[in-house]
Coordinates of C-alpha atoms in Angstrom, one line a residue:
M63 CA 124.7 67.2 -41.1
M64 CA 126.7 64.0 -41.5
E65 CA 130.0 65.9 -41.2
Q66 CA 128.8 67.7 -38.1
E67 CA 127.9 64.4 -36.5
K68 CA 131.3 62.9 -37.4
D69 CA 133.1 65.9 -35.8
R70 CA 130.8 65.9 -32.8
Q71 CA 131.6 62.3 -32.1
L72 CA 135.3 63.0 -32.4
G73 CA 135.0 65.0 -29.3
I74 CA 133.5 62.1 -27.2
T75 CA 136.9 60.5 -26.8
F76 CA 138.4 63.7 -25.5
Q77 CA 135.5 64.3 -23.2
I78 CA 136.2 61.0 -21.5
S79 CA 139.9 61.8 -21.4
L80 CA 139.1 65.2 -19.9
D81 CA 136.8 63.8 -17.2
S82 CA 139.5 61.3 -16.2
F83 CA 142.1 64.0 -16.2
L84 CA 140.0 66.2 -13.9
D85 CA 139.7 63.3 -11.5
E86 CA 143.5 63.1 -11.1
P87 CA 145.1 64.7 -8.0
K88 CA 146.7 68.1 -8.9
I89 CA 150.0 69.4 -7.7
V90 CA 149.9 73.1 -7.1
N91 CA 153.0 74.7 -5.7
D92 CA 153.0 78.4 -6.6
E93 CA 152.0 81.4 -4.6
K94 CA 148.5 81.3 -6.0
S95 CA 148.0 77.7 -4.8
T96 CA 145.0 78.6 -2.5
Q97 CA 143.1 80.3 -5.3
Y98 CA 144.0 77.5 -7.7
E99 CA 142.8 74.8 -5.3
Q100 CA 139.5 76.7 -4.7
A101 CA 139.0 77.0 -8.5
L102 CA 139.5 73.3 -8.9
Q103 CA 137.0 72.6 -6.1
V104 CA 134.4 74.7 -7.9
L105 CA 135.2 73.0 -11.2
E106 CA 134.4 69.6 -9.6
E107 CA 130.7 70.6 -9.8
A108 CA 130.9 70.7 -13.7
K109 CA 131.0 66.9 -13.7
R110 CA 127.6 66.7 -12.1
F111 CA 125.8 68.4 -15.1
R112 CA 125.2 67.3 -18.6
S113 CA 124.3 70.8 -19.8
N114 CA 127.1 72.5 -21.8
Q115 CA 125.9 75.9 -20.7
K116 CA 126.0 74.9 -17.0
K117 CA 129.5 73.5 -17.4
C118 CA 130.6 76.8 -19.0
D119 CA 129.0 78.9 -16.2
I120 CA 130.9 76.8 -13.6
A121 CA 134.2 77.1 -15.5
K122 CA 133.8 80.9 -15.7
Q123 CA 133.1 81.0 -11.9
A124 CA 136.3 79.0 -11.4
L125 CA 138.3 81.4 -13.6
G126 CA 136.9 84.3 -11.5
I127 CA 138.6 82.7 -8.5
C128 CA 141.9 81.9 -10.3
G129 CA 142.6 83.2 -13.8
D130 CA 145.5 80.8 -14.1
C131 CA 143.3 77.7 -13.8
I132 CA 144.0 75.9 -17.1
E133 CA 141.5 73.2 -16.2
A134 CA 138.8 75.8 -16.1
Y135 CA 139.8 77.1 -19.6
L136 CA 139.6 73.4 -20.7
V137 CA 136.1 72.9 -19.4
Y138 CA 134.9 76.3 -20.6
G139 CA 136.3 76.1 -24.1
W140 CA 135.4 72.5 -24.7
N141 CA 131.7 73.1 -23.8
V142 CA 131.2 76.3 -25.8
Q143 CA 128.9 75.3 -28.8
D144 CA 130.3 77.8 -31.3
I145 CA 133.4 76.2 -32.7
Y146 CA 135.3 79.4 -33.4
E147 CA 134.6 80.7 -29.9
R148 CA 135.8 77.4 -28.6
I149 CA 139.0 77.7 -30.6
H150 CA 139.6 81.2 -29.2
I151 CA 139.1 80.2 -25.6
L152 CA 141.2 77.1 -25.8
R153 CA 144.0 79.0 -27.5
Q154 CA 143.9 81.6 -24.7
G155 CA 144.3 78.8 -22.1
M156 CA 147.0 77.1 -24.1
E157 CA 149.1 80.2 -24.5
L158 CA 148.6 81.0 -20.7
A159 CA 149.7 77.5 -19.8
T160 CA 152.8 77.8 -22.0
M161 CA 153.7 81.2 -20.6
N162 CA 153.3 80.0 -17.0
I163 CA 155.6 77.0 -17.6
G164 CA 158.2 79.2 -19.2
K165 CA 160.3 78.6 -22.3
E166 CA 163.3 77.4 -20.2
F167 CA 161.3 74.4 -19.1
F168 CA 161.2 73.1 -22.7
L169 CA 165.0 73.4 -23.1
R170 CA 165.5 70.6 -20.6
H171 CA 166.4 67.1 -21.8
V172 CA 163.1 65.2 -21.1
T173 CA 162.2 62.0 -22.9
D174 CA 158.5 62.5 -22.5
F175 CA 157.1 65.7 -21.2
Y176 CA 153.7 64.1 -20.2
E177 CA 155.5 62.4 -17.3
E178 CA 156.0 65.9 -15.9
D179 CA 152.9 66.8 -13.9
V180 CA 153.2 70.5 -14.7
M181 CA 152.9 69.7 -18.4
K182 CA 149.7 67.6 -18.3
P183 CA 147.2 70.6 -18.3
L184 CA 149.1 72.2 -21.3
L185 CA 149.1 68.9 -23.3
Q186 CA 145.4 68.4 -22.5
I187 CA 144.4 71.8 -23.6
K188 CA 146.7 71.7 -26.6
F189 CA 145.0 68.4 -27.7
A190 CA 141.5 70.0 -27.2
Y191 CA 142.7 73.0 -29.3
A192 CA 144.0 70.7 -32.1
L193 CA 140.8 68.7 -32.2
S194 CA 138.7 71.8 -32.5
L195 CA 140.9 73.1 -35.3
Y196 CA 140.4 69.7 -37.0
E197 CA 136.7 69.9 -36.5
A198 CA 136.6 73.4 -38.0
G199 CA 138.4 72.2 -41.1
N200 CA 141.6 74.1 -40.3
L201 CA 143.7 71.0 -40.9
K202 CA 147.0 72.8 -41.5
K203 CA 147.0 74.4 -38.1
A204 CA 145.6 71.2 -36.5
Q205 CA 148.5 69.2 -38.1
K206 CA 151.0 71.6 -36.5
Q207 CA 149.5 71.2 -33.1
F208 CA 149.2 67.4 -33.4
Q209 CA 152.8 67.1 -34.5
E210 CA 154.0 69.3 -31.6
I211 CA 152.0 67.2 -29.1
L212 CA 153.6 64.0 -30.5
N213 CA 157.1 65.6 -30.2
L214 CA 156.5 66.4 -26.6
N215 CA 154.7 63.2 -25.8
P216 CA 156.3 60.3 -27.8
S217 CA 154.4 57.7 -25.8
D218 CA 151.3 59.3 -27.5
V219 CA 148.8 59.3 -24.6
F220 CA 146.2 61.1 -26.9
H221 CA 146.8 58.9 -30.0
V222 CA 147.6 62.1 -32.0
K223 CA 149.7 60.0 -34.4
H224 CA 146.4 58.9 -35.9
Y225 CA 145.5 62.5 -36.7
V226 CA 149.1 63.1 -38.0
Y227 CA 148.6 60.2 -40.4
A228 CA 145.2 61.6 -41.5
S229 CA 146.7 65.0 -42.2
Y230 CA 149.6 63.6 -44.2
L231 CA 147.1 61.7 -46.3
Y232 CA 144.8 64.7 -46.7
F233 CA 147.6 67.0 -47.8
E234 CA 149.2 64.2 -49.8
Q235 CA 152.4 64.5 -47.9
L236 CA 153.0 60.9 -48.8
E237 CA 156.7 60.6 -48.2
K238 CA 156.2 61.8 -44.6
C239 CA 153.4 59.3 -44.2
K240 CA 155.6 56.5 -45.4
E241 CA 158.4 57.6 -43.2
L242 CA 156.2 57.5 -40.1
L243 CA 154.8 54.1 -41.2
G244 CA 158.3 52.8 -41.5
R245 CA 158.8 53.4 -37.7
E246 CA 155.8 51.4 -36.7
L247 CA 156.6 48.2 -34.7
H248 CA 153.1 46.7 -34.7
E249 CA 150.3 46.5 -37.3
D250 CA 146.6 47.2 -36.4
T251 CA 143.4 48.0 -38.3
F252 CA 144.1 51.7 -38.3
L253 CA 147.5 51.3 -39.8
M254 CA 146.2 48.8 -42.4
Y255 CA 143.7 51.4 -43.6
V256 CA 146.4 54.1 -43.7
R257 CA 148.5 51.8 -45.9
F258 CA 145.6 51.2 -48.2
L259 CA 144.7 54.9 -48.4
L260 CA 148.3 55.7 -49.1
L261 CA 148.3 53.2 -52.0
M262 CA 145.1 54.9 -53.3
K263 CA 146.7 58.3 -53.1
E264 CA 149.8 57.0 -54.9
E265 CA 147.5 55.4 -57.6
Q266 CA 149.0 52.0 -57.0
I267 CA 145.7 50.4 -57.9
N268 CA 146.8 46.8 -58.2
E269 CA 148.4 46.8 -54.7
A270 CA 145.3 48.6 -53.3
K271 CA 143.0 46.0 -54.9
A272 CA 145.1 43.2 -53.3
M273 CA 144.3 44.7 -49.8
V274 CA 140.5 45.0 -50.1
T275 CA 139.6 41.5 -48.9
Q276 CA 142.1 41.9 -46.0
L277 CA 140.4 45.2 -45.1
A278 CA 137.0 43.6 -45.1
Q279 CA 138.2 40.8 -42.8
A280 CA 140.0 43.1 -40.4
N281 CA 136.8 44.9 -39.4
T282 CA 133.6 44.1 -41.1
H283 CA 131.8 47.1 -39.4
L284 CA 134.2 49.6 -40.8
F285 CA 134.0 48.1 -44.3
D286 CA 130.3 48.3 -44.2
M287 CA 130.5 51.9 -43.2
L288 CA 132.8 52.8 -46.0
T289 CA 130.6 51.0 -48.5
Y290 CA 127.4 52.6 -47.1
R291 CA 125.9 49.3 -46.0
M292 CA 125.8 50.7 -42.5
M293 CA 125.4 54.1 -41.0
N294 CA 128.0 55.1 -38.4
T295 CA 126.0 55.9 -35.2
A296 CA 128.4 54.6 -32.6
A297 CA 130.0 56.8 -30.0
I298 CA 133.7 56.9 -30.0
V299 CA 135.3 55.3 -26.9
P300 CA 139.0 55.5 -26.0
H301 CA 139.5 51.7 -25.7
F302 CA 138.1 49.1 -28.0
E303 CA 138.7 45.5 -29.3
A304 CA 140.2 44.8 -32.7
G305 CA 137.4 44.2 -35.2
S306 CA 134.7 45.8 -33.0
F307 CA 132.1 48.3 -33.9
E308 CA 133.7 50.9 -31.6
E309 CA 137.0 50.5 -33.4
A310 CA 135.2 51.0 -36.7
A311 CA 133.6 54.2 -35.5
Y312 CA 136.9 55.6 -34.2
I313 CA 138.8 54.9 -37.4
Y314 CA 136.0 56.1 -39.7
K315 CA 135.8 59.4 -37.9
V316 CA 139.5 60.1 -37.7
L317 CA 140.0 59.3 -41.4
S318 CA 136.7 60.7 -42.6
K319 CA 138.2 63.8 -44.1
V320 CA 140.7 61.7 -46.1
I321 CA 138.0 59.3 -47.2
S322 CA 135.8 62.1 -48.4
T323 CA 138.5 63.1 -50.9
L324 CA 138.3 59.7 -52.6
E325 CA 134.9 60.0 -54.3
Y326 CA 134.9 56.5 -55.8
L327 CA 136.2 54.6 -52.8
P328 CA 132.9 52.8 -51.9
V329 CA 132.5 51.5 -55.5
F330 CA 136.2 50.4 -55.5
L331 CA 135.9 48.5 -52.3
M332 CA 132.7 46.7 -53.3
K333 CA 134.1 45.8 -56.7
Y334 CA 137.2 44.1 -55.3
E335 CA 135.8 42.8 -52.0
N336 CA 135.8 39.1 -52.8
E337 CA 138.6 39.1 -55.4
D338 CA 141.3 36.5 -54.7

């Protein structure tokens, strides 16, 4: 039940991202523009309802108008309750979006594909697909998708780099993790915990012990979650202040699959919390 709650909360960030994306003006230039625009107008109704089933029904109606409406695939797939059906629908939409763009498009020299309007629906649905794979425990496939998104979108609109770090730690691809860390220009709480978990995975215990007090000071809420002094009941939000409860919730949920592999981590943290 705890794992289901963690994974459900992971999706809240994406839902907020999806709602914002649907609010953006769309550029439709092909011969099916009228049908696409009609489908998008129908899809607007989905934002008025909280019911997942109602959102699915509206998205299917939009797809009936225009089968190429990737935004409808997004809304439909993301609101399906069965995780494996969700993965199937999102993959269909992702493959359709890729095919519609055409492979020649990706051969162009583009610094960041997210700046191309035609790419935004593909990257949105690719992120939803990757998150769903992550939730279902298919971390190897999720890692591949997250890495591809990061390659296409170096500015990292979706913060997929965090999931790449989590997958490197989970699969103990420690050299790749260190290489990525070596390119970071700024330190934050998330990266601090990545460095700590990397030390734990490498069994560099003395160096890990030396970081514990720093971890506790960086975000007391997160430290309390990891030592079971506090249950994580916060919803994930896309923007948060350093040291906040929201930051703690986000980091805890992204790294939870890694944390679960370190059985004695809570005891370790409590033992060395106040060590100078």
